Short mmCIF file of C-alpha atoms in Angstrom, two decimals:
data_model
loop_
_atom_site.label_atom_id
_atom_site.label_comp_id
_atom_site.label_asym_id
_atom_site.label_seq_id
_atom_site.Cartn_x
_atom_site.Cartn_y
_atom_site.Cartn_z
CA MET A 172 -32.69 15.59 -35.11
CA VAL A 173 -29.22 14.79 -35.02
CA ASN A 174 -27.36 13.84 -38.08
CA ASP A 175 -26.48 10.41 -38.13
CA ASN A 176 -22.84 11.05 -39.81
CA THR A 177 -21.93 13.46 -36.70
CA GLN A 178 -20.08 12.00 -33.82
CA LYS A 179 -21.85 11.83 -30.62
CA PRO A 180 -19.98 14.04 -27.63
CA GLN A 181 -19.17 10.79 -26.02
CA GLU A 182 -17.57 9.33 -29.16
CA ASP A 183 -15.61 12.31 -30.37
CA PRO A 184 -12.30 13.06 -28.16
CA ASN A 185 -12.80 17.19 -29.28
CA ALA A 186 -16.02 17.27 -27.98
CA CYS A 187 -15.33 15.42 -24.73
CA LYS A 188 -12.27 17.93 -24.25
CA GLU A 189 -14.53 20.62 -24.95
CA ARG A 190 -17.16 19.43 -22.22
CA GLY A 191 -14.18 18.89 -20.11
CA ASN A 192 -13.45 22.89 -20.46
CA GLU A 193 -17.00 23.84 -19.69
CA GLU A 194 -16.98 21.91 -16.75
CA PHE A 195 -13.67 23.31 -15.53
CA LYS A 196 -14.69 26.76 -16.32
CA ASN A 197 -17.98 26.16 -14.02
CA GLY A 198 -15.58 24.90 -11.20
CA TYR A 199 -16.59 21.15 -11.65
CA TRP A 200 -13.06 19.89 -11.45
CA ASP A 201 -13.90 15.89 -11.08
CA SER A 202 -16.34 16.31 -13.80
CA ALA A 203 -13.80 18.03 -15.95
CA VAL A 204 -11.25 15.07 -15.05
CA THR A 205 -13.78 12.51 -16.09
CA TRP A 206 -14.39 14.26 -19.68
CA TYR A 207 -10.80 14.79 -20.19
CA SER A 208 -10.16 11.25 -19.21
CA LYS A 209 -12.82 10.31 -22.08
CA ALA A 210 -11.06 12.44 -24.43
CA ILE A 211 -7.73 10.57 -23.86
CA ALA A 212 -9.33 7.14 -24.13
CA LEU A 213 -10.77 8.09 -27.38
CA GLY A 214 -7.97 9.88 -28.56
CA GLU A 215 -4.94 7.78 -28.17
CA LYS A 216 -3.59 8.56 -31.70
CA HIS A 217 -5.41 12.14 -31.82
CA LYS A 218 -2.79 15.10 -32.62
CA ASP A 219 -4.64 16.81 -29.68
CA LEU A 220 -3.74 14.37 -27.12
CA PRO A 221 -0.91 16.39 -25.61
CA VAL A 222 -3.67 18.98 -25.22
CA TYR A 223 -6.10 16.41 -23.62
CA TYR A 224 -3.42 15.58 -20.79
CA LYS A 225 -2.09 18.99 -19.95
CA ASN A 226 -5.93 20.21 -19.66
CA ARG A 227 -6.64 17.24 -17.16
CA ALA A 228 -3.46 17.97 -15.32
CA ALA A 229 -4.86 21.77 -14.86
CA ALA A 230 -7.91 19.94 -13.31
CA TYR A 231 -5.75 17.63 -11.00
CA LEU A 232 -4.00 20.85 -9.73
CA LYS A 233 -7.25 22.13 -8.58
CA LEU A 234 -7.97 18.99 -6.94
CA GLU A 235 -4.71 19.12 -5.37
CA LYS A 236 -3.80 15.68 -6.95
CA PHE A 237 -0.32 16.82 -7.58
CA GLU A 238 1.14 13.38 -8.54
CA GLN A 239 -1.20 12.65 -11.34
CA ALA A 240 -1.10 16.32 -12.59
CA ALA A 241 2.92 15.95 -12.92
CA GLU A 242 2.24 12.73 -14.31
CA ASP A 243 -0.28 14.02 -17.12
CA CYS A 244 2.46 17.05 -17.91
CA SER A 245 4.91 14.71 -18.17
CA LYS A 246 2.99 12.66 -20.82
CA SER A 247 1.92 15.69 -22.56
CA LEU A 248 5.46 16.82 -22.90
CA ASP A 249 6.53 13.25 -24.26
CA GLN A 250 4.59 14.42 -27.54
CA CYS A 251 4.86 17.95 -27.51
CA PRO A 252 8.31 18.92 -25.97
CA ASN A 253 8.95 22.07 -24.30
CA ASP A 254 5.40 23.23 -24.51
CA PRO A 255 5.14 26.11 -21.98
CA LYS A 256 1.86 25.33 -20.28
CA ALA A 257 2.55 21.80 -19.63
CA LEU A 258 5.87 22.99 -18.27
CA PHE A 259 4.32 25.68 -16.05
CA ARG A 260 1.74 23.17 -14.89
CA ARG A 261 4.59 20.61 -14.10
CA PHE A 262 6.35 23.22 -12.17
CA GLN A 263 3.29 23.85 -10.02
CA ALA A 264 2.52 20.32 -9.38
CA TYR A 265 6.37 19.61 -8.41
CA GLU A 266 6.51 22.58 -6.10
CA ALA A 267 3.43 21.40 -4.49
CA LEU A 268 5.33 18.19 -4.07
CA GLN A 269 8.38 19.89 -2.75
CA ARG A 270 10.33 18.65 -5.33
CA PHE A 271 11.83 21.97 -5.86
CA GLU A 272 14.70 21.09 -8.12
CA GLU A 273 12.61 19.46 -10.72
CA ALA A 274 10.02 22.55 -10.55
CA TYR A 275 13.16 24.92 -11.08
CA LYS A 276 14.35 23.00 -14.17
CA ASP A 277 10.98 23.45 -15.60
CA LEU A 278 11.01 27.19 -15.29
CA ARG A 279 14.36 27.37 -16.72
CA THR A 280 13.29 25.57 -19.57
CA ILE A 281 10.36 27.79 -20.34
CA HIS A 282 12.83 30.75 -19.63
CA THR A 283 15.39 29.47 -22.01
CA TYR A 284 12.61 29.23 -25.01
CA ASP A 285 10.94 32.45 -24.19
CA PRO A 286 13.01 34.95 -21.96
CA ASN A 287 10.80 37.81 -22.04
CA ASN A 288 7.94 35.87 -20.21
CA LYS A 289 7.25 38.03 -17.25
CA MET A 290 4.58 35.80 -15.61
CA ILE A 291 7.35 33.21 -14.80
CA LYS A 292 10.01 35.85 -13.60
CA PRO A 293 8.76 36.01 -9.55
CA HIS A 294 8.77 32.20 -9.74
CA LEU A 295 12.11 31.76 -11.10
CA GLU A 296 13.51 33.99 -8.62
CA ARG A 297 11.70 32.57 -5.50
CA LEU A 298 12.73 28.94 -6.99
CA HIS A 299 16.24 30.08 -7.56
CA ALA A 300 16.52 31.14 -3.83
CA ILE A 301 14.76 27.82 -2.59
CA VAL A 302 17.06 25.63 -4.44
CA GLN A 303 20.02 27.54 -3.71
CA GLU A 304 19.35 27.08 0.19
CA ARG A 305 18.69 23.48 -0.19
CA ALA A 306 21.87 23.09 -1.93
CA ARG A 307 23.54 24.57 1.12
CA ASP A 308 21.42 22.33 3.34
CA ARG A 309 22.11 19.46 1.28
CA ALA A 310 26.13 19.82 1.53
CA GLN A 311 25.71 20.37 5.26
CA THR A 312 23.21 17.07 5.37
CA THR A 313 25.55 15.19 3.45
CA ASN A 314 28.62 15.80 5.94
CA LYS A 315 25.95 14.72 8.93
CA VAL A 316 25.04 11.29 7.03
CA THR A 317 28.55 10.64 5.96
CA LYS A 318 29.69 10.67 9.98
CA MET A 319 26.42 9.04 11.13
CA PHE A 320 26.81 6.10 8.59
CA GLU A 321 30.47 5.61 9.44
CA ILE A 322 29.44 4.97 13.00
CA ALA A 323 26.12 3.11 12.68
CA PHE A 324 27.06 0.53 10.09
CA ASP A 325 30.33 -0.01 11.86
CA LEU A 326 30.30 -3.22 13.87
CA ALA A 327 33.16 -2.58 15.82
CA ALA A 328 32.04 0.73 17.04
CA PRO A 329 30.74 1.31 20.50
CA LYS A 330 27.36 0.06 21.14
CA GLU A 331 26.13 3.37 22.59
CA LYS A 332 27.52 5.42 19.73
CA ARG A 333 26.13 3.16 17.20
CA GLU A 334 22.67 3.40 18.74
CA GLN A 335 22.90 7.06 18.95
CA ALA A 336 23.84 7.28 15.29
CA MET A 337 21.01 4.92 13.95
CA ASN A 338 18.64 6.93 15.93
CA ASN A 339 19.84 10.22 14.46
CA ILE A 340 19.35 8.50 10.97
CA VAL A 341 15.73 7.81 11.96
CA VAL A 342 15.22 11.50 12.86
CA LEU A 343 17.06 12.88 9.75
CA ALA A 344 14.85 10.60 7.35
CA ARG A 345 11.51 12.33 8.73
CA GLU A 346 12.95 15.39 6.41
CA SER A 347 12.64 15.01 2.82
CA ALA A 348 15.74 16.45 2.06
CA GLY A 349 17.42 14.03 4.76
CA ALA A 350 15.75 11.03 3.12
CA GLU A 351 16.68 11.80 -0.23
CA VAL A 352 20.35 12.33 0.64
CA MET A 353 20.40 9.07 2.52
CA LEU A 354 18.72 7.12 -0.12
CA LYS A 355 21.25 8.61 -2.79
CA ASP A 356 23.97 7.69 -0.51
CA GLY A 357 22.97 4.10 -0.08
CA LEU A 358 21.13 3.97 3.23
CA VAL A 359 18.70 1.32 1.79
CA THR A 360 21.52 -1.02 0.61
CA ARG A 361 23.43 -0.43 3.75
CA ILE A 362 20.54 -1.47 6.17
CA GLY A 363 19.51 -4.55 4.09
CA LYS A 364 23.24 -5.87 4.35
CA LEU A 365 23.40 -4.68 8.17
CA LEU A 366 20.15 -6.62 9.25
CA LYS A 367 21.68 -9.98 7.92
CA VAL A 368 24.35 -9.76 10.59
CA GLU A 369 23.04 -7.33 13.26
CA LYS A 370 22.35 -8.67 16.94
CA ASN A 371 21.24 -5.43 18.60
CA ASN A 372 17.78 -5.35 18.52
CA ASP A 373 17.63 -1.49 19.35
CA ILE A 374 19.67 -0.87 16.18
CA ILE A 375 17.47 -3.28 14.06
CA ILE A 376 14.43 -1.54 15.51
CA ASN A 377 15.63 1.82 14.49
CA ALA A 378 16.83 0.38 11.03
CA VAL A 379 13.35 -0.41 10.30
CA ARG A 380 12.06 2.67 11.48
CA ALA A 381 14.36 4.36 9.06
CA ILE A 382 13.06 2.56 6.22
CA ASP A 383 9.90 3.32 7.28
CA GLU A 384 10.38 7.14 7.34
CA VAL A 385 12.30 7.12 3.81
CA CYS A 386 8.84 5.57 2.27
CA THR A 387 6.51 7.89 4.16
CA LYS A 388 4.14 9.68 1.80
CA SER A 389 6.63 9.05 -1.32
CA VAL A 390 5.72 6.73 -3.98
CA GLU A 391 8.95 7.28 -5.88
CA ARG A 392 10.98 6.69 -2.61
CA THR A 393 8.74 3.62 -1.88
CA LYS A 394 9.32 1.97 -5.19
CA THR A 395 13.19 2.78 -4.89
CA VAL A 396 13.02 1.02 -1.43
CA ILE A 397 11.05 -2.02 -2.68
CA LYS A 398 13.55 -2.35 -5.87
CA GLU A 399 16.67 -2.46 -3.60
CA LEU A 400 15.16 -4.55 -0.73
CA GLY A 401 12.49 -6.74 -2.24
CA ILE A 402 9.15 -7.55 -0.67
CA PRO A 403 10.29 -10.77 0.86
CA TRP A 404 12.67 -8.53 3.18
CA PHE A 405 9.84 -7.26 4.67
CA LEU A 406 8.47 -10.38 5.75
CA GLN A 407 11.55 -11.34 6.92
CA ILE A 408 12.17 -8.45 9.32
CA LEU A 409 8.49 -9.09 10.71
CA ASP A 410 9.42 -12.75 11.60
CA SER A 411 10.74 -11.96 15.21
CA ASN A 412 9.68 -12.55 18.87
CA VAL A 413 10.76 -9.42 19.87
CA GLU A 414 7.35 -7.65 19.97
CA ASP A 415 8.80 -4.11 19.49
CA ARG A 416 10.51 -5.16 16.12
CA VAL A 417 7.57 -6.83 15.19
CA VAL A 418 5.56 -3.61 15.70
CA ALA A 419 7.97 -1.62 13.67
CA SER A 420 8.13 -3.88 10.99
CA GLN A 421 4.14 -3.85 10.81
CA HIS A 422 4.03 -0.22 10.55
CA CYS A 423 6.69 -0.27 8.00
CA MET A 424 4.65 -2.13 5.75
CA GLN A 425 1.75 -0.37 6.41
CA THR A 426 3.49 2.71 5.15
CA VAL A 427 4.48 1.12 2.16
CA LEU A 428 0.80 0.29 1.40
CA ASN A 429 -0.10 3.87 2.49
CA SER A 430 2.45 5.77 0.17
CA LEU A 431 1.25 3.22 -2.66
CA SER A 432 -2.60 3.97 -2.22
CA GLY A 433 -2.78 7.48 -0.63
CA LEU A 434 -4.06 6.14 2.76
CA GLU A 435 -2.94 7.53 6.13
CA ASN A 436 -3.13 5.89 9.77
CA LYS A 437 -6.49 7.67 10.39
CA GLU A 438 -9.59 6.08 11.33
CA ASP A 439 -11.52 8.09 8.35
CA SER A 440 -8.65 8.04 5.92
CA LYS A 441 -9.54 6.93 2.28
CA PRO A 442 -7.37 5.76 -0.64
CA ASN A 443 -6.63 7.87 -3.53
CA LYS A 444 -8.19 5.78 -6.48
CA ASP A 445 -5.94 6.96 -8.98
CA LEU A 446 -2.98 6.22 -6.93
CA VAL A 447 -4.48 2.68 -6.21
CA GLU A 448 -5.01 2.04 -10.27
CA ALA A 449 -1.43 3.51 -10.74
CA ASN A 450 0.26 1.05 -8.38
CA LYS A 451 -2.39 -1.85 -8.72
CA GLN A 452 0.28 -4.42 -9.41
CA LEU A 453 2.58 -3.67 -6.86
CA ILE A 454 -0.24 -3.61 -3.96
CA ASP A 455 -1.50 -6.83 -5.28
CA THR A 456 1.99 -8.35 -4.89
CA LEU A 457 2.17 -6.91 -1.49
CA LEU A 458 -1.03 -8.12 -0.37
CA SER A 459 -0.56 -11.65 -2.09
CA CYS A 460 2.67 -12.23 -0.15
CA LEU A 461 0.68 -11.46 2.99
CA VAL A 462 -1.85 -13.78 2.32
CA TYR A 463 0.61 -16.57 1.23
CA SER A 464 2.34 -15.97 4.60
CA ILE A 465 -0.55 -16.48 6.78
CA THR A 466 0.10 -20.30 7.11
CA GLU A 467 3.94 -20.25 6.74
CA ARG A 468 4.72 -22.83 9.21
CA THR A 469 8.57 -21.42 10.24
CA ILE A 470 7.33 -17.90 11.19
CA THR A 471 6.61 -16.72 14.68
CA GLY A 472 2.88 -16.14 16.01
CA LEU A 473 3.74 -12.43 16.50
CA ALA A 474 4.54 -12.25 12.85
CA ARG A 475 1.32 -14.13 11.83
CA ASP A 476 -0.55 -11.90 13.98
CA ALA A 477 0.51 -8.85 12.49
CA ILE A 478 0.14 -10.21 8.81
CA MET A 479 -3.39 -10.91 9.66
CA GLU A 480 -3.87 -7.22 11.21
CA LEU A 481 -2.42 -5.71 7.83
CA ILE A 482 -4.84 -7.66 6.04
CA ILE A 483 -7.65 -6.47 8.34
CA ARG A 484 -6.57 -2.72 7.83
CA ASN A 485 -6.44 -2.93 4.03
CA VAL A 486 -8.73 -5.35 2.79
CA HIS A 487 -12.14 -3.47 3.35
CA TYR A 488 -13.77 -1.63 0.47
CA LYS A 489 -13.32 1.60 2.37
CA THR A 490 -9.45 0.93 2.10
CA ILE A 491 -7.90 -0.94 -0.62
CA ASP A 492 -10.88 -2.95 -1.40
CA TRP A 493 -9.11 -6.12 -1.67
CA ALA A 494 -11.62 -8.91 -0.14
CA GLU A 495 -12.81 -10.37 -3.22
CA ARG A 496 -9.37 -10.63 -4.25
CA LEU A 497 -8.47 -12.69 -1.12
CA VAL A 498 -11.23 -15.04 -1.59
CA GLU A 499 -10.29 -15.74 -5.26
CA MET A 500 -6.82 -16.94 -4.21
CA LYS A 501 -8.23 -19.05 -1.15
CA GLY A 502 -7.20 -16.87 1.24
CA LEU A 503 -10.21 -18.12 3.72
CA HIS A 504 -8.58 -21.57 3.60
CA ARG A 505 -5.61 -19.94 5.18
CA LEU A 506 -7.39 -17.87 7.77
CA MET A 507 -9.45 -21.13 8.61
CA GLU A 508 -6.08 -23.19 9.19
CA VAL A 509 -5.10 -20.59 11.89
CA CYS A 510 -8.56 -20.67 13.32
CA SER A 511 -8.19 -24.47 13.68
CA GLU A 512 -4.94 -24.11 15.71
CA LEU A 513 -4.81 -24.60 19.39
CA GLU A 514 -1.81 -23.52 21.57
CA GLU A 515 -1.99 -26.57 23.68
CA TYR A 516 -2.22 -29.34 21.09
CA LYS A 517 0.84 -29.59 18.90
CA TYR A 518 1.00 -32.00 15.93
CA GLU A 519 3.65 -32.30 13.19
CA SER A 520 2.59 -29.47 11.08
CA ALA A 521 1.51 -27.04 13.76
CA MET A 522 2.06 -23.40 13.41
CA ASN A 523 3.30 -21.04 16.05
CA ILE A 524 0.44 -19.19 17.53
CA THR A 525 -0.22 -16.69 20.09
CA PRO A 526 -3.22 -16.54 22.50
CA SER A 527 -4.64 -14.08 20.20
CA SER A 528 -3.98 -15.70 16.75
CA ARG A 529 -7.34 -17.29 16.72
CA THR A 530 -9.37 -14.26 17.60
CA ILE A 531 -7.47 -12.00 15.09
CA ALA A 532 -8.24 -14.55 12.44
CA SER A 533 -11.89 -14.37 13.44
CA VAL A 534 -11.80 -10.60 13.05
CA CYS A 535 -10.17 -10.76 9.48
CA LEU A 536 -12.82 -13.43 8.32
CA ALA A 537 -15.68 -10.62 9.79
CA ARG A 538 -13.84 -8.05 7.96
CA ILE A 539 -14.00 -9.78 4.46
CA TYR A 540 -17.21 -11.15 5.02
CA GLU A 541 -18.33 -7.62 5.43
CA ASN A 542 -17.43 -6.95 1.94
CA MET A 543 -19.32 -9.91 0.61
CA TYR A 544 -22.22 -7.36 -0.16
CA TYR A 545 -24.07 -9.33 -2.78
CA ASP A 546 -25.55 -12.92 -2.83
CA ALA A 547 -22.93 -14.25 -5.23
CA ALA A 548 -20.10 -13.10 -3.17
CA ARG A 549 -21.37 -14.69 0.20
CA GLU A 550 -22.13 -17.94 -1.45
CA ARG A 551 -18.47 -18.05 -2.54
CA PHE A 552 -17.43 -16.97 0.89
CA ASN A 553 -19.46 -20.19 2.27
CA GLU A 554 -18.48 -22.48 -0.23
CA GLN A 555 -14.79 -22.14 0.79
CA ILE A 556 -15.44 -22.46 4.44
CA SER A 557 -17.34 -25.47 3.42
CA GLU A 558 -14.59 -26.81 1.25
CA PHE A 559 -12.03 -26.23 4.25
CA VAL A 560 -14.22 -28.65 6.68
CA LYS A 561 -14.83 -30.94 3.93
CA ASP A 562 -11.24 -31.58 3.00
CA LYS A 563 -10.37 -31.74 6.76
CA LEU A 564 -12.95 -34.31 7.34
CA LEU A 565 -12.03 -36.75 4.22
CA THR A 566 -9.60 -38.77 7.07
CA PRO A 567 -12.21 -37.89 10.40
CA ASP A 568 -9.49 -38.84 12.73
CA HIS A 569 -9.17 -36.95 16.21
CA GLU A 570 -6.71 -34.28 14.92
CA SER A 571 -9.31 -33.61 11.94
CA LYS A 572 -12.27 -33.31 14.26
CA VAL A 573 -10.64 -31.25 16.98
CA ARG A 574 -9.63 -28.77 14.29
CA VAL A 575 -12.71 -28.57 12.42
CA THR A 576 -14.58 -27.82 15.49
CA VAL A 577 -11.95 -25.11 16.99
CA ALA A 578 -12.10 -23.57 13.32
CA ILE A 579 -15.88 -23.52 13.51
CA THR A 580 -16.11 -21.98 16.85
CA SER A 581 -13.63 -19.02 15.63
CA LEU A 582 -15.93 -18.76 12.58
CA LEU A 583 -18.84 -18.18 15.22
CA LEU A 584 -16.90 -15.31 17.03
CA GLY A 585 -16.20 -13.60 13.56
CA PRO A 586 -18.85 -13.74 10.58
CA LEU A 587 -21.87 -15.20 12.48
CA ASP A 588 -23.95 -15.91 9.53
CA ALA A 589 -20.98 -18.15 7.63
CA GLY A 590 -20.51 -19.88 11.28
CA ASN A 591 -24.22 -20.78 11.57
CA ALA A 592 -24.59 -21.86 8.12
CA MET A 593 -21.65 -24.26 8.57
CA ILE A 594 -23.14 -25.39 11.92
CA SER A 595 -26.36 -26.40 10.06
CA ARG A 596 -24.41 -28.50 7.59
CA GLU A 597 -25.46 -32.20 7.65
CA GLY A 598 -23.31 -34.03 10.24
CA ILE A 599 -21.44 -31.18 11.68
CA MET A 600 -23.69 -30.68 14.71
CA GLN A 601 -23.77 -34.73 15.62
CA MET A 602 -20.21 -34.86 15.30
CA ILE A 603 -19.79 -31.92 17.89
CA LEU A 604 -22.33 -33.67 20.20
CA VAL A 605 -20.60 -37.11 19.83
CA MET A 606 -17.21 -35.40 20.71
CA ALA A 607 -18.87 -33.70 23.68
CA GLN A 608 -19.57 -37.16 25.15
CA SER A 609 -16.24 -38.57 24.27
CA ASP A 610 -13.98 -40.36 26.69
CA ILE A 611 -10.77 -38.00 25.13
CA VAL A 612 -10.46 -34.74 27.42
CA LEU A 613 -9.42 -32.52 24.44
CA GLU A 614 -12.21 -33.53 22.23
CA GLN A 615 -14.63 -32.73 25.23
CA LYS A 616 -12.99 -29.41 25.75
CA VAL A 617 -13.33 -28.21 22.20
CA SER A 618 -16.95 -29.08 21.55
CA ARG A 619 -18.22 -27.55 24.83
#
């Protein structure tokens, strides 16, 4: 029989740590992370908290979750500076992330406090060579960047030379070293200022692509870009009637979301849950801005379509799992507003749409409905759709009836169950039948 005064393993941080150690030795890295995480949660003020963090870092290294490993080592070092194990594990994480200078710095710190440490010597020599080579490359890159910046951002320079210089900036940004150098030399700020006055679409598009490349697979650079430009900037560059510019801007926003979530532009890509949790607030802000922009009256139809497509890609539970949050913030009302628009019927507050806008909105609604996998969620979905229809029919004039009918038709092309539920509501089918017999051509058209 267990002594009542003895803490159960799940209540004792050291017991959780020991259980994590067992799982680690047996090669069960995920389970080890779980037990170390419990130790951390229970031992926030425990003297061994730095040990829990550096042990979890070791498990993260095995799982090749290098960002999390580096972060845990840093937390361990905050409380126990110059700990050789934490420094060595952070070096391993930094090297895997190609943050060679930081990796080398950690090895040098170990060497300073333990100059006879033979284990780090080969790593120190190897990193020293890499860092020296990178320093030489960086010097050459800096010279290239200076020349490219002088031409690309000079509005008075010849058009062809400016276009070529901006194209070269995009190519250079694909290399991590190039992206880092240009970031430090003010690329983001320069592009932000340039796009306020630039008229050349080729230069605008490549400037957006340069930002895209800087953000690719780098949380740190992505956050720097967002801090310098602000989230509204991404929506502003998206607002265009030039299709190539809209495509480039949409891809850039998806790259930002990918970097913050660990997603990739692959069909079977899955997010990194730890990364999503760490960047939850920023992801939420980005997606919220997209949702609020769905019904922005002044944006182009192409921009509106691109925004809805971004929501389709990221809202599903297999990606960022944001469908219920969208429903909470009345996002369905905004999508239904788009569904209720007709290109040929313009009224005072009409939105710009394309021939594809209503179809894209229908697909988006269907995507969201797929995530309503329990009864209460489906009820909330149907209630919001019902609210939209009820609000529109408070004044059952010609415009309201047309828009409600068009919206329900679009709904039937998306989440069929929700569409059928709406059609079965009292008075809806009768209204549509009356419109079909109307003398007004538009009412006849939308109700058939």
